Short mmCIF file of C-alpha atoms and ligand atoms in Angstrom, two decimals:
data_model
loop_
_atom_site.label_atom_id
_atom_site.label_comp_id
_atom_site.label_asym_id
_atom_site.label_seq_id
_atom_site.Cartn_x
_atom_site.Cartn_y
_atom_site.Cartn_z
CA MET A 176 56.71 -8.41 -58.91
CA ALA A 177 54.16 -9.12 -61.59
CA ASN A 178 53.16 -12.56 -60.33
CA SER A 179 53.10 -11.62 -56.69
CA TYR A 180 49.98 -10.58 -54.74
CA ASP A 181 48.77 -9.83 -51.23
CA VAL A 182 45.83 -12.21 -51.70
CA ILE A 183 45.13 -14.92 -54.25
CA VAL A 184 41.69 -16.49 -54.20
CA ILE A 185 41.20 -19.90 -55.82
CA GLY A 186 37.69 -20.03 -57.24
CA SER A 187 35.39 -17.18 -58.29
CA GLY A 188 32.05 -18.30 -56.84
CA PRO A 189 30.17 -16.15 -54.32
CA GLY A 190 32.86 -16.91 -51.76
CA GLY A 191 35.81 -16.21 -54.05
CA TYR A 192 34.67 -13.15 -55.96
CA ILE A 193 33.35 -11.43 -52.84
CA ALA A 194 36.66 -12.12 -51.05
CA ALA A 195 38.50 -10.60 -54.02
CA ILE A 196 36.33 -7.47 -54.07
CA ARG A 197 36.56 -6.90 -50.30
CA ALA A 198 40.34 -7.38 -50.39
CA ALA A 199 40.64 -4.88 -53.25
CA GLN A 200 38.45 -2.40 -51.34
CA LEU A 201 40.90 -2.69 -48.45
CA GLY A 202 43.79 -1.75 -50.72
CA LEU A 203 45.26 -5.22 -51.19
CA LYS A 204 46.68 -6.49 -54.49
CA VAL A 205 44.40 -9.36 -55.50
CA ALA A 206 44.01 -12.10 -58.10
CA VAL A 207 41.31 -14.70 -58.47
CA VAL A 208 41.96 -18.03 -60.22
CA GLU A 209 39.08 -19.68 -62.06
CA ARG A 210 39.12 -22.90 -64.07
CA GLU A 211 35.68 -22.83 -65.63
CA HIS A 212 33.17 -20.05 -65.03
CA LEU A 213 33.21 -16.72 -63.22
CA ALA A 214 30.58 -16.51 -60.46
CA GLY A 215 30.84 -20.22 -59.62
CA ILE A 216 28.09 -22.77 -59.18
CA CYS A 217 25.71 -20.25 -57.63
CA SER A 218 25.21 -18.12 -60.73
CA ASN A 219 25.99 -20.70 -63.39
CA TRP A 220 24.35 -23.90 -62.09
CA GLY A 221 22.78 -23.18 -58.70
CA CYS A 222 20.91 -20.38 -56.96
CA ILE A 223 20.12 -18.16 -59.92
CA PRO A 224 19.29 -20.45 -62.87
CA THR A 225 17.07 -22.60 -60.60
CA LYS A 226 15.17 -19.50 -59.52
CA ALA A 227 14.69 -18.62 -63.19
CA LEU A 228 13.21 -22.08 -63.84
CA LEU A 229 11.00 -21.81 -60.75
CA ARG A 230 9.78 -18.40 -61.89
CA SER A 231 8.62 -19.95 -65.18
CA ALA A 232 6.81 -22.61 -63.12
CA GLU A 233 5.19 -19.93 -60.98
CA VAL A 234 3.97 -17.99 -64.01
CA LEU A 235 2.60 -21.21 -65.52
CA HIS A 236 0.78 -21.99 -62.27
CA LEU A 237 -0.74 -18.50 -62.16
CA ALA A 238 -1.77 -18.68 -65.82
CA GLU A 239 -3.41 -22.06 -65.23
CA HIS A 240 -5.33 -20.57 -62.31
CA ALA A 241 -6.11 -17.23 -63.99
CA LYS A 242 -9.84 -17.98 -63.71
CA ASN A 243 -9.52 -17.68 -59.91
CA TYR A 244 -8.53 -14.05 -60.47
CA GLY A 245 -11.38 -13.34 -62.89
CA LEU A 246 -9.23 -13.66 -65.99
CA MET A 247 -10.11 -15.84 -68.95
CA LEU A 248 -7.05 -16.92 -70.94
CA GLU A 249 -7.92 -18.33 -74.33
CA GLY A 250 -6.43 -21.60 -75.61
CA LYS A 251 -4.16 -24.15 -73.98
CA ILE A 252 -1.33 -22.85 -71.83
CA SER A 253 1.65 -25.09 -72.30
CA PRO A 254 5.29 -24.75 -71.30
CA ASP A 255 7.88 -24.32 -74.06
CA LEU A 256 10.75 -26.22 -72.43
CA ALA A 257 13.43 -24.99 -74.82
CA ALA A 258 12.42 -21.36 -74.18
CA ILE A 259 12.28 -21.88 -70.41
CA VAL A 260 15.78 -23.40 -70.37
CA LYS A 261 17.08 -20.71 -72.74
CA ARG A 262 15.82 -17.99 -70.40
CA SER A 263 17.45 -19.68 -67.40
CA ARG A 264 20.79 -20.16 -69.20
CA GLY A 265 20.69 -16.56 -70.48
CA ILE A 266 20.28 -15.30 -66.93
CA ALA A 267 23.23 -17.45 -65.78
CA GLU A 268 25.38 -15.94 -68.55
CA ARG A 269 24.37 -12.46 -67.55
CA MET A 270 25.45 -13.12 -63.95
CA ASN A 271 28.75 -14.51 -65.19
CA GLY A 272 29.33 -11.31 -67.19
CA GLY A 273 28.45 -9.26 -64.11
CA VAL A 274 31.30 -10.80 -62.12
CA ALA A 275 33.75 -10.14 -64.99
CA PHE A 276 32.68 -6.49 -64.82
CA LEU A 277 33.13 -6.37 -61.03
CA MET A 278 36.62 -7.90 -61.23
CA LYS A 279 37.66 -5.27 -63.76
CA LYS A 280 36.06 -2.44 -61.80
CA ASN A 281 37.91 -3.49 -58.62
CA LYS A 282 41.20 -4.09 -60.47
CA VAL A 283 41.26 -7.76 -59.55
CA ASP A 284 43.37 -9.88 -61.91
CA ILE A 285 41.68 -12.98 -63.27
CA ILE A 286 43.98 -15.98 -63.77
CA TRP A 287 42.36 -18.62 -65.99
CA GLY A 288 43.37 -22.19 -65.16
CA GLU A 289 43.50 -24.91 -62.52
CA ALA A 290 45.28 -23.82 -59.32
CA LYS A 291 47.29 -26.02 -56.99
CA LEU A 292 49.09 -24.94 -53.83
CA THR A 293 52.78 -25.76 -53.94
CA LYS A 294 53.76 -23.81 -50.81
CA PRO A 295 51.63 -21.98 -48.24
CA ASN A 296 52.26 -18.80 -50.25
CA GLU A 297 52.63 -20.18 -53.78
CA ILE A 298 50.35 -21.69 -56.40
CA VAL A 299 50.93 -23.18 -59.79
CA VAL A 300 48.20 -22.59 -62.32
CA ALA A 301 47.96 -25.27 -65.00
CA LYS A 302 45.86 -25.49 -68.14
CA THR A 303 42.30 -26.23 -67.11
CA THR A 304 40.70 -29.55 -67.93
CA LYS A 305 37.28 -27.84 -68.08
CA ALA A 306 35.74 -25.93 -70.94
CA ILE A 307 36.02 -22.29 -69.95
CA VAL A 308 32.77 -20.37 -70.15
CA GLN A 309 33.93 -16.90 -71.07
CA PRO A 310 31.84 -14.02 -69.88
CA GLN A 311 29.66 -12.17 -72.35
CA GLY A 312 31.35 -9.41 -74.28
CA PRO A 313 35.07 -8.88 -74.82
CA ILE A 314 37.45 -10.78 -72.53
CA PRO A 315 38.53 -8.34 -69.83
CA LYS A 316 42.10 -7.03 -70.11
CA ASN A 317 42.90 -8.08 -66.56
CA THR A 318 43.26 -11.77 -67.43
CA LEU A 319 46.34 -13.94 -67.01
CA GLY A 320 47.13 -17.61 -67.63
CA GLU A 321 49.23 -20.57 -66.59
CA GLY A 322 52.27 -20.04 -64.39
CA THR A 323 53.55 -19.73 -60.85
CA TYR A 324 52.07 -17.05 -58.61
CA THR A 325 52.83 -16.07 -55.02
CA ALA A 326 50.75 -14.34 -52.36
CA LYS A 327 51.04 -13.57 -48.67
CA HIS A 328 47.59 -15.09 -48.20
CA ILE A 329 45.89 -17.78 -50.27
CA ILE A 330 42.15 -18.33 -49.91
CA VAL A 331 40.73 -21.63 -51.14
CA ALA A 332 37.15 -21.09 -52.40
CA THR A 333 36.83 -24.05 -54.74
CA GLY A 334 33.21 -24.91 -53.91
CA ALA A 335 31.54 -28.30 -54.11
CA ARG A 336 30.12 -30.81 -56.56
CA PRO A 337 27.27 -33.34 -56.47
CA ARG A 338 27.72 -36.26 -54.09
CA ALA A 339 27.07 -39.69 -55.58
CA LEU A 340 25.90 -42.85 -53.86
CA PRO A 341 27.91 -45.96 -54.74
CA GLY A 342 26.07 -48.04 -57.32
CA ILE A 343 23.65 -45.18 -58.08
CA GLU A 344 26.12 -42.84 -59.75
CA PRO A 345 24.61 -40.24 -62.06
CA ASP A 346 25.28 -40.98 -65.74
CA GLY A 347 23.95 -37.69 -67.11
CA LYS A 348 21.45 -39.51 -69.29
CA LEU A 349 19.01 -41.46 -67.14
CA ILE A 350 20.29 -40.45 -63.69
CA TRP A 351 20.77 -36.71 -63.54
CA THR A 352 22.62 -34.36 -61.23
CA TYR A 353 21.58 -30.72 -60.98
CA PHE A 354 23.59 -30.02 -64.13
CA GLU A 355 21.36 -32.13 -66.38
CA ALA A 356 18.19 -31.32 -64.40
CA MET A 357 18.85 -27.64 -65.11
CA LYS A 358 18.76 -27.99 -68.88
CA PRO A 359 16.65 -30.95 -69.94
CA GLU A 360 16.33 -31.47 -73.67
CA GLU A 361 12.87 -32.96 -73.31
CA MET A 362 10.40 -33.02 -70.51
CA PRO A 363 10.28 -36.47 -68.90
CA LYS A 364 6.78 -37.83 -68.27
CA SER A 365 7.86 -39.20 -64.90
CA LEU A 366 10.70 -38.35 -62.56
CA LEU A 367 12.10 -39.86 -59.40
CA VAL A 368 13.96 -37.46 -57.10
CA MET A 369 16.30 -39.07 -54.60
CA GLY A 370 16.71 -36.70 -51.65
CA SER A 371 14.37 -33.93 -50.48
CA GLY A 372 16.89 -31.30 -49.34
CA ALA A 373 16.68 -27.84 -50.91
CA ILE A 374 18.10 -28.91 -54.30
CA GLY A 375 15.93 -32.04 -54.61
CA ILE A 376 12.66 -30.43 -53.55
CA GLU A 377 13.17 -27.33 -55.72
CA PHE A 378 13.59 -29.52 -58.81
CA ALA A 379 10.65 -31.71 -57.69
CA SER A 380 8.52 -28.57 -57.41
CA PHE A 381 9.62 -27.25 -60.81
CA TYR A 382 8.96 -30.50 -62.67
CA ARG A 383 5.66 -31.18 -60.89
CA THR A 384 4.34 -27.73 -61.85
CA MET A 385 5.40 -28.50 -65.43
CA GLY A 386 3.04 -31.49 -65.30
CA VAL A 387 5.60 -34.24 -64.68
CA ASP A 388 4.64 -37.22 -62.53
CA VAL A 389 7.10 -36.72 -59.64
CA THR A 390 8.06 -39.15 -56.86
CA VAL A 391 10.40 -38.03 -54.09
CA VAL A 392 12.24 -40.58 -51.96
CA GLU A 393 13.63 -39.30 -48.66
CA LEU A 394 15.75 -41.23 -46.17
CA MET A 395 14.61 -39.20 -43.16
CA SER A 396 11.13 -39.01 -41.67
CA GLN A 397 10.36 -35.55 -43.09
CA VAL A 398 10.89 -33.62 -46.31
CA MET A 399 13.59 -30.94 -46.09
CA PRO A 400 15.10 -32.73 -43.08
CA VAL A 401 16.92 -29.69 -41.66
CA GLU A 402 13.70 -27.69 -41.30
CA ASP A 403 11.37 -27.52 -38.30
CA ALA A 404 9.18 -30.66 -38.34
CA GLU A 405 5.90 -28.71 -38.24
CA ILE A 406 6.88 -26.50 -41.17
CA SER A 407 8.07 -29.49 -43.13
CA ALA A 408 4.77 -31.32 -42.49
CA PHE A 409 2.85 -28.21 -43.60
CA ALA A 410 4.82 -28.03 -46.84
CA LYS A 411 4.38 -31.76 -47.46
CA LYS A 412 0.58 -31.41 -47.27
CA GLN A 413 0.78 -28.82 -50.05
CA PHE A 414 3.06 -31.06 -52.13
CA ASP A 415 0.60 -33.93 -51.61
CA LYS A 416 -2.26 -31.72 -52.81
CA GLN A 417 -0.23 -30.85 -55.92
CA GLY A 418 0.00 -34.56 -56.69
CA MET A 419 3.66 -35.07 -55.78
CA LYS A 420 4.26 -38.57 -54.41
CA ILE A 421 6.56 -38.45 -51.39
CA ILE A 422 8.00 -41.55 -49.74
CA LEU A 423 9.64 -40.85 -46.37
CA ASP A 424 11.84 -43.13 -44.24
CA ALA A 425 12.94 -44.86 -47.41
CA LYS A 426 16.09 -45.32 -49.44
CA VAL A 427 16.91 -46.16 -53.02
CA THR A 428 19.07 -49.29 -52.77
CA LYS A 429 19.45 -50.17 -56.42
CA VAL A 430 18.62 -48.78 -59.84
CA GLU A 431 18.02 -50.86 -62.96
CA LYS A 432 18.43 -49.01 -66.22
CA ALA A 433 16.44 -49.64 -69.40
CA ALA A 434 16.90 -47.84 -72.73
CA ASN A 435 14.85 -44.82 -71.71
CA SER A 436 13.82 -45.34 -68.10
CA VAL A 437 15.06 -46.38 -64.67
CA THR A 438 13.53 -48.70 -62.09
CA ALA A 439 14.50 -47.82 -58.55
CA HIS A 440 14.28 -50.29 -55.70
CA VAL A 441 12.93 -48.27 -52.79
CA GLU A 442 13.41 -49.91 -49.42
CA LYS A 443 11.01 -48.70 -46.75
CA LYS A 444 11.28 -48.61 -42.97
CA ASP A 445 9.34 -51.89 -42.58
CA GLY A 446 11.81 -53.65 -44.90
CA SER A 447 9.44 -53.86 -47.86
CA VAL A 448 10.75 -52.88 -51.28
CA GLU A 449 8.74 -50.90 -53.83
CA LYS A 450 9.95 -50.83 -57.42
CA ILE A 451 9.35 -47.46 -59.02
CA THR A 452 9.89 -46.90 -62.73
CA ALA A 453 10.43 -43.40 -64.04
CA ASP A 454 11.74 -41.83 -67.23
CA ARG A 455 14.49 -39.99 -65.38
CA MET A 456 15.92 -39.80 -61.90
CA ILE A 457 17.63 -36.90 -60.12
CA SER A 458 20.28 -37.77 -57.56
CA ALA A 459 20.09 -34.98 -54.96
CA VAL A 460 21.83 -36.56 -52.00
CA GLY A 461 24.00 -33.60 -51.13
CA VAL A 462 27.27 -32.07 -52.28
CA GLN A 463 30.91 -32.63 -51.38
CA GLY A 464 33.77 -30.17 -51.18
CA ASN A 465 36.28 -29.77 -54.03
CA ILE A 466 39.38 -30.56 -51.98
CA GLU A 467 41.20 -32.83 -54.42
CA ASN A 468 44.30 -31.96 -56.49
CA LEU A 469 44.86 -28.72 -54.62
CA GLY A 470 48.05 -29.81 -52.88
CA LEU A 471 46.33 -29.68 -49.49
CA GLU A 472 47.69 -33.02 -48.27
CA ALA A 473 51.30 -32.15 -49.06
CA LEU A 474 50.97 -28.92 -47.11
CA GLY A 475 49.24 -30.69 -44.21
CA VAL A 476 45.98 -28.71 -44.46
CA LYS A 477 43.42 -30.42 -42.25
CA THR A 478 40.23 -31.72 -43.85
CA ASP A 479 37.23 -33.48 -42.37
CA ARG A 480 34.50 -35.37 -44.23
CA GLY A 481 35.46 -33.85 -47.57
CA CYS A 482 35.77 -30.24 -46.39
CA ILE A 483 38.63 -28.01 -45.22
CA VAL A 484 38.66 -27.39 -41.46
CA ILE A 485 38.65 -23.68 -40.55
CA ASP A 486 38.17 -21.46 -37.51
CA GLY A 487 35.52 -18.72 -37.30
CA TYR A 488 37.64 -16.49 -39.55
CA GLY A 489 38.39 -18.91 -42.38
CA LYS A 490 41.90 -19.78 -41.16
CA THR A 491 43.13 -23.33 -41.73
CA ASN A 492 45.77 -25.01 -39.56
CA VAL A 493 48.48 -23.89 -42.04
CA PRO A 494 49.46 -20.21 -41.66
CA GLY A 495 48.75 -18.21 -44.81
CA VAL A 496 46.16 -20.68 -46.13
CA TYR A 497 42.44 -19.96 -45.70
CA ALA A 498 39.19 -21.56 -46.88
CA ILE A 499 35.69 -20.18 -47.34
CA GLY A 500 32.35 -21.25 -48.81
CA ASP A 501 31.19 -24.75 -49.67
CA VAL A 502 34.70 -26.21 -49.51
CA ALA A 503 34.87 -25.08 -45.87
CA GLY A 504 31.80 -27.06 -44.85
CA PRO A 505 28.08 -26.67 -44.25
CA PRO A 506 25.70 -24.99 -44.50
CA MET A 507 26.53 -24.94 -48.19
CA LEU A 508 24.82 -21.70 -49.10
CA ALA A 509 25.91 -18.75 -51.20
CA HIS A 510 25.25 -16.12 -48.50
CA LYS A 511 27.28 -18.15 -46.01
CA ALA A 512 30.15 -18.21 -48.53
CA GLU A 513 29.90 -14.44 -49.06
CA HIS A 514 29.84 -13.63 -45.36
CA GLU A 515 32.73 -15.98 -44.66
CA ALA A 516 34.65 -14.21 -47.45
CA VAL A 517 34.23 -10.78 -45.87
CA ILE A 518 35.15 -12.03 -42.38
CA CYS A 519 38.23 -13.82 -43.70
CA VAL A 520 39.56 -10.87 -45.70
CA GLU A 521 38.87 -8.28 -43.01
CA LYS A 522 40.77 -10.45 -40.53
CA ILE A 523 43.67 -10.78 -43.01
CA ALA A 524 43.71 -6.99 -43.44
CA GLY A 525 43.86 -6.58 -39.66
CA LEU A 526 40.56 -4.73 -39.27
CA PRO A 527 39.43 -4.38 -35.65
CA ASN A 528 36.20 -5.92 -34.29
CA VAL A 529 35.80 -8.61 -36.93
CA HIS A 530 33.13 -11.00 -35.65
CA PRO A 531 33.59 -14.71 -36.27
CA MET A 532 30.92 -16.58 -38.22
CA ASP A 533 27.83 -17.39 -36.13
CA LYS A 534 26.27 -20.31 -37.97
CA LEU A 535 23.04 -20.13 -35.96
CA LYS A 536 22.22 -16.82 -37.62
CA ILE A 537 22.55 -18.06 -41.20
CA PRO A 538 19.10 -18.18 -42.80
CA GLY A 539 18.11 -21.03 -45.08
CA CYS A 540 15.67 -20.61 -47.96
CA THR A 541 14.03 -23.15 -50.25
CA TYR A 542 12.18 -21.87 -53.28
CA CYS A 543 9.73 -24.70 -53.81
CA ASN A 544 5.97 -24.04 -53.87
CA PRO A 545 5.20 -23.20 -51.08
CA GLN A 546 8.50 -21.57 -50.17
CA VAL A 547 10.22 -22.42 -46.88
CA ALA A 548 12.58 -20.17 -44.92
CA SER A 549 14.13 -20.38 -41.49
CA VAL A 550 16.77 -19.08 -39.12
CA GLY A 551 17.96 -20.22 -35.71
CA LEU A 552 16.84 -23.17 -33.62
CA THR A 553 14.02 -25.52 -34.58
CA GLU A 554 11.54 -26.37 -31.83
CA ALA A 555 13.03 -29.87 -31.53
CA ARG A 556 16.57 -28.55 -31.24
CA ALA A 557 15.63 -25.87 -28.70
CA LYS A 558 13.99 -28.58 -26.59
CA ALA A 559 16.95 -30.93 -27.03
CA GLU A 560 19.20 -28.15 -25.76
CA GLY A 561 17.02 -27.98 -22.64
CA ARG A 562 15.69 -24.50 -23.43
CA ASP A 563 12.48 -23.39 -21.77
CA ILE A 564 10.58 -21.97 -24.74
CA ARG A 565 7.47 -20.17 -25.88
CA VAL A 566 6.20 -20.94 -29.37
CA GLY A 567 4.06 -18.64 -31.50
CA ARG A 568 2.21 -19.55 -34.69
CA PHE A 569 0.26 -17.54 -37.20
CA PRO A 570 -1.42 -18.92 -40.33
CA PHE A 571 -1.67 -17.10 -43.66
CA VAL A 572 -5.44 -17.84 -43.74
CA ALA A 573 -5.83 -15.06 -41.18
CA ASN A 574 -3.82 -12.50 -43.18
CA GLY A 575 -5.69 -10.13 -45.51
CA LYS A 576 -2.86 -9.63 -48.01
CA ALA A 577 -2.25 -13.37 -48.36
CA ILE A 578 -5.97 -13.89 -49.00
CA ALA A 579 -6.05 -11.03 -51.53
CA LEU A 580 -3.11 -12.60 -53.36
CA GLY A 581 -4.79 -16.00 -53.41
CA GLU A 582 -1.90 -17.33 -51.30
CA ASP A 583 -3.59 -18.22 -48.02
CA GLN A 584 -1.63 -21.42 -47.33
CA GLY A 585 1.27 -20.60 -45.05
CA LEU A 586 2.46 -20.53 -41.47
CA VAL A 587 4.89 -18.46 -39.41
CA LYS A 588 6.32 -20.10 -36.32
CA THR A 589 8.49 -18.28 -33.80
CA ILE A 590 10.45 -19.67 -30.87
CA PHE A 591 11.42 -17.57 -27.87
CA ASP A 592 13.40 -18.18 -24.71
CA LYS A 593 10.73 -18.10 -22.00
CA LYS A 594 12.93 -16.37 -19.45
CA THR A 595 14.74 -13.75 -21.51
CA GLY A 596 12.38 -13.22 -24.45
CA GLU A 597 15.29 -13.83 -26.85
CA LEU A 598 14.19 -14.86 -30.34
CA LEU A 599 15.76 -18.31 -30.77
CA GLY A 600 14.31 -19.32 -34.11
CA ALA A 601 11.82 -18.48 -36.84
CA HIS A 602 10.35 -20.91 -39.36
CA LEU A 603 8.17 -19.90 -42.26
CA VAL A 604 6.29 -21.64 -45.04
CA GLY A 605 4.19 -19.91 -47.71
CA ALA A 606 4.34 -17.31 -50.47
CA GLU A 607 7.37 -14.98 -50.45
CA VAL A 608 8.69 -16.21 -47.11
CA THR A 609 12.20 -16.29 -48.59
CA GLU A 610 11.94 -12.48 -48.74
CA LEU A 611 10.25 -12.17 -45.33
CA ILE A 612 12.74 -14.21 -43.27
CA GLN A 613 15.25 -11.36 -43.34
CA GLY A 614 13.10 -9.44 -40.84
CA PHE A 615 13.78 -12.14 -38.28
CA VAL A 616 17.44 -12.47 -39.28
CA VAL A 617 18.01 -8.77 -38.56
CA ALA A 618 16.06 -9.14 -35.31
CA MET A 619 18.20 -12.07 -34.18
CA ASN A 620 21.40 -10.29 -35.15
CA LEU A 621 20.40 -7.32 -33.01
CA GLU A 622 19.53 -9.71 -30.17
CA THR A 623 15.96 -8.49 -30.29
CA THR A 624 13.44 -9.65 -27.71
CA GLU A 625 9.72 -10.23 -28.08
CA GLU A 626 9.05 -6.72 -26.74
CA ASP A 627 11.07 -4.98 -29.46
CA LEU A 628 9.24 -6.98 -32.10
CA MET A 629 5.84 -6.23 -30.56
CA HIS A 630 6.67 -2.51 -30.58
CA THR A 631 7.67 -2.59 -34.24
CA ILE A 632 5.06 -1.31 -36.68
CA PHE A 633 4.49 -3.56 -39.68
CA PRO A 634 2.88 -2.09 -42.81
CA HIS A 635 -0.67 -3.09 -43.73
CA PRO A 636 -1.64 -4.94 -45.78
CA THR A 637 1.43 -7.13 -46.08
CA ILE A 638 2.19 -10.78 -45.52
CA SER A 639 4.88 -9.48 -43.15
CA GLU A 640 2.14 -8.83 -40.61
CA THR A 641 2.10 -12.60 -40.02
CA LEU A 642 5.60 -12.23 -38.53
CA LYS A 643 4.36 -9.84 -35.84
CA GLU A 644 1.22 -11.87 -35.19
CA SER A 645 3.32 -14.99 -34.68
CA VAL A 646 5.38 -13.11 -32.07
CA LEU A 647 2.19 -11.89 -30.38
CA ASP A 648 0.81 -15.43 -30.43
CA ALA A 649 3.84 -16.71 -28.53
CA TYR A 650 2.64 -14.48 -25.70
CA GLY A 651 -1.10 -15.22 -26.09
CA ARG A 652 -1.73 -11.83 -27.70
CA ALA A 653 -2.41 -12.52 -31.39
CA LEU A 654 -4.91 -9.95 -32.65
CA ASN A 655 -6.20 -11.47 -35.88
CA ALA A 656 -6.62 -15.12 -35.00
C1 FAD B 982 20.93 -26.52 -57.91
C2 FAD B 982 21.48 -25.64 -56.82
C3 FAD B 982 20.70 -24.64 -56.27
C4 FAD B 982 21.21 -23.83 -55.25
N1 FAD B 982 20.42 -22.85 -54.73
C5 FAD B 982 20.90 -22.06 -53.75
C6 FAD B 982 20.10 -21.02 -53.21
O1 FAD B 982 18.97 -20.80 -53.61
N2 FAD B 982 20.64 -20.27 -52.23
C7 FAD B 982 21.90 -20.48 -51.74
O2 FAD B 982 22.34 -19.76 -50.84
N3 FAD B 982 22.67 -21.46 -52.24
C8 FAD B 982 22.20 -22.25 -53.22
N4 FAD B 982 23.00 -23.23 -53.75
C9 FAD B 982 24.35 -23.41 -53.19
C10 FAD B 982 25.33 -22.39 -53.76
O3 FAD B 982 25.39 -22.51 -55.16
C11 FAD B 982 26.70 -22.62 -53.13
O4 FAD B 982 26.59 -22.58 -51.74
C12 FAD B 982 27.68 -21.55 -53.58
O5 FAD B 982 27.86 -21.55 -54.98
C13 FAD B 982 29.04 -21.78 -52.90
O6 FAD B 982 29.93 -20.80 -53.30
P1 FAD B 982 31.50 -21.06 -53.32
O7 FAD B 982 32.12 -19.74 -53.67
O8 FAD B 982 31.91 -21.71 -52.08
O9 FAD B 982 31.75 -22.12 -54.47
P2 FAD B 982 31.27 -22.26 -55.98
O10 FAD B 982 30.14 -21.39 -56.31
O11 FAD B 982 31.10 -23.71 -56.20
O12 FAD B 982 32.52 -21.74 -56.81
C14 FAD B 982 33.73 -22.40 -56.79
C15 FAD B 982 34.51 -22.02 -58.03
O13 FAD B 982 35.84 -22.52 -57.90
C16 FAD B 982 36.29 -22.98 -59.16
N5 FAD B 982 37.38 -23.93 -58.91
C17 FAD B 982 37.31 -25.11 -58.25
N6 FAD B 982 38.53 -25.69 -58.16
C18 FAD B 982 39.40 -24.85 -58.78
C19 FAD B 982 40.78 -24.88 -59.01
N7 FAD B 982 41.55 -25.88 -58.59
N8 FAD B 982 41.34 -23.84 -59.70
C20 FAD B 982 40.60 -22.81 -60.13
N9 FAD B 982 39.27 -22.73 -59.93
C21 FAD B 982 38.68 -23.72 -59.26
C22 FAD B 982 35.05 -23.58 -59.78
O14 FAD B 982 35.14 -23.65 -61.17
C23 FAD B 982 33.95 -22.62 -59.29
O15 FAD B 982 33.70 -21.60 -60.23
C24 FAD B 982 22.53 -24.04 -54.78
C25 FAD B 982 23.33 -25.03 -55.35
C26 FAD B 982 22.82 -25.82 -56.36
C27 FAD B 982 23.70 -26.87 -56.95
#
């Protein structure tokens, strides 16, 4: 039957499109429903366009410090905001087109519209209320539209959207979400960022490097609250040096709007209230799952705190209905969505030895300056779990490559189980650590011990040598510090 599939995926973000490709690879008949943009938030409004903006900031920073490298650049170096945003949006479009290509290549049908489950194995696709962003180039032939479709398995991969605090709702003009922060029409002179998680601190870093007067207000007692406290404190020192104002243990309780500015009431731990006026404010207080209007309640699909409840294989409590990615709960990261997609589809296809998701082995990366990356247990959590641990540390100031690059501010921290030598966690701050963390992720996945890592040869000169030195330090054997 034309409208009947083995698998229908609702949403084409990194969770959805990867699920579709893997299902097609396994010989299943697949369709993906999308209401707005192929490739989801990640490529259109998240991971990729932010990295494009941050790359412009990095190049600006290097150009401003060219003298340190013996280079004299003539004239004033100034950012061209329109060109920076245009580059970022162009890259998002290119990613969007890439997913269209992949769907066609894998013979996945694309159904444009808003999907709703009507039965565990049936959806109705209605006209979308969103403006569809068509991929670059001709519309692929494999596209369908509104109607009723059936599938043996339906995977919900509808992602998430910005969370709003009551009374401080973003208005898109003075109070921005990541959508407006991604494509500002003019550079504000001052900016208040509410929330210092990955999204908040990346935007704070971008705007600060662009010369904006940035204040960050964080409810918890450290920036990037999920990170190891020592790494977070290290990063904060660098932010302080860059002139970013960070207020911890504080919350925005009220915002007064003027014609072209906001005044935030910031309540601190001691009860005092500071009024901070800024041109614009970014609300970065987290995201919430897109669980509404999907017919989940009528089918009895269990949800919890705005997300669909699943087991380690993406199964919900209703047979035939699955969920993956942001809509299936934290950590809300693209690589978690992708891995969940593969696990879910392989289980559906009946492949043997499919491992359930192990959330402890999901790395987290933040692309601020300096970058932060981590995997596994923080020192505090390892201690709270009653683990007997050994901790190693190695600073970038003792690494030749980091010094040669002019990037000597960084730290690698490793946490081992004292008895077994199992690597429990790794926490990094500094240049390129978002690329380096994968060494530890592979190590953890292979259940590597300190001995394996010590016997591994790291190339010289590389910043990666700090990883090995941190391991050696945990055992009192660091060679270069
Ligand atoms: C500013 C920002 C920066 C980020 N940076 C990173 C990063 O560096 N690294 C990282 O790992 N993660 C990052 N993320 C998070 C990442 O974008 C998400 O974790 C990822 O996009 C989740 O993928 P997903 O497939 O679950 O959902 P999404 O990417 O949100 O895709 C869901 C798709 O479903 C569609 N949809 C929703 N409802 C329906 C419906 N009823 N019918 C049809 N279609 C529907 C939507 O239009 C959307 O295209 C960032 C997020 C933001 C906002």
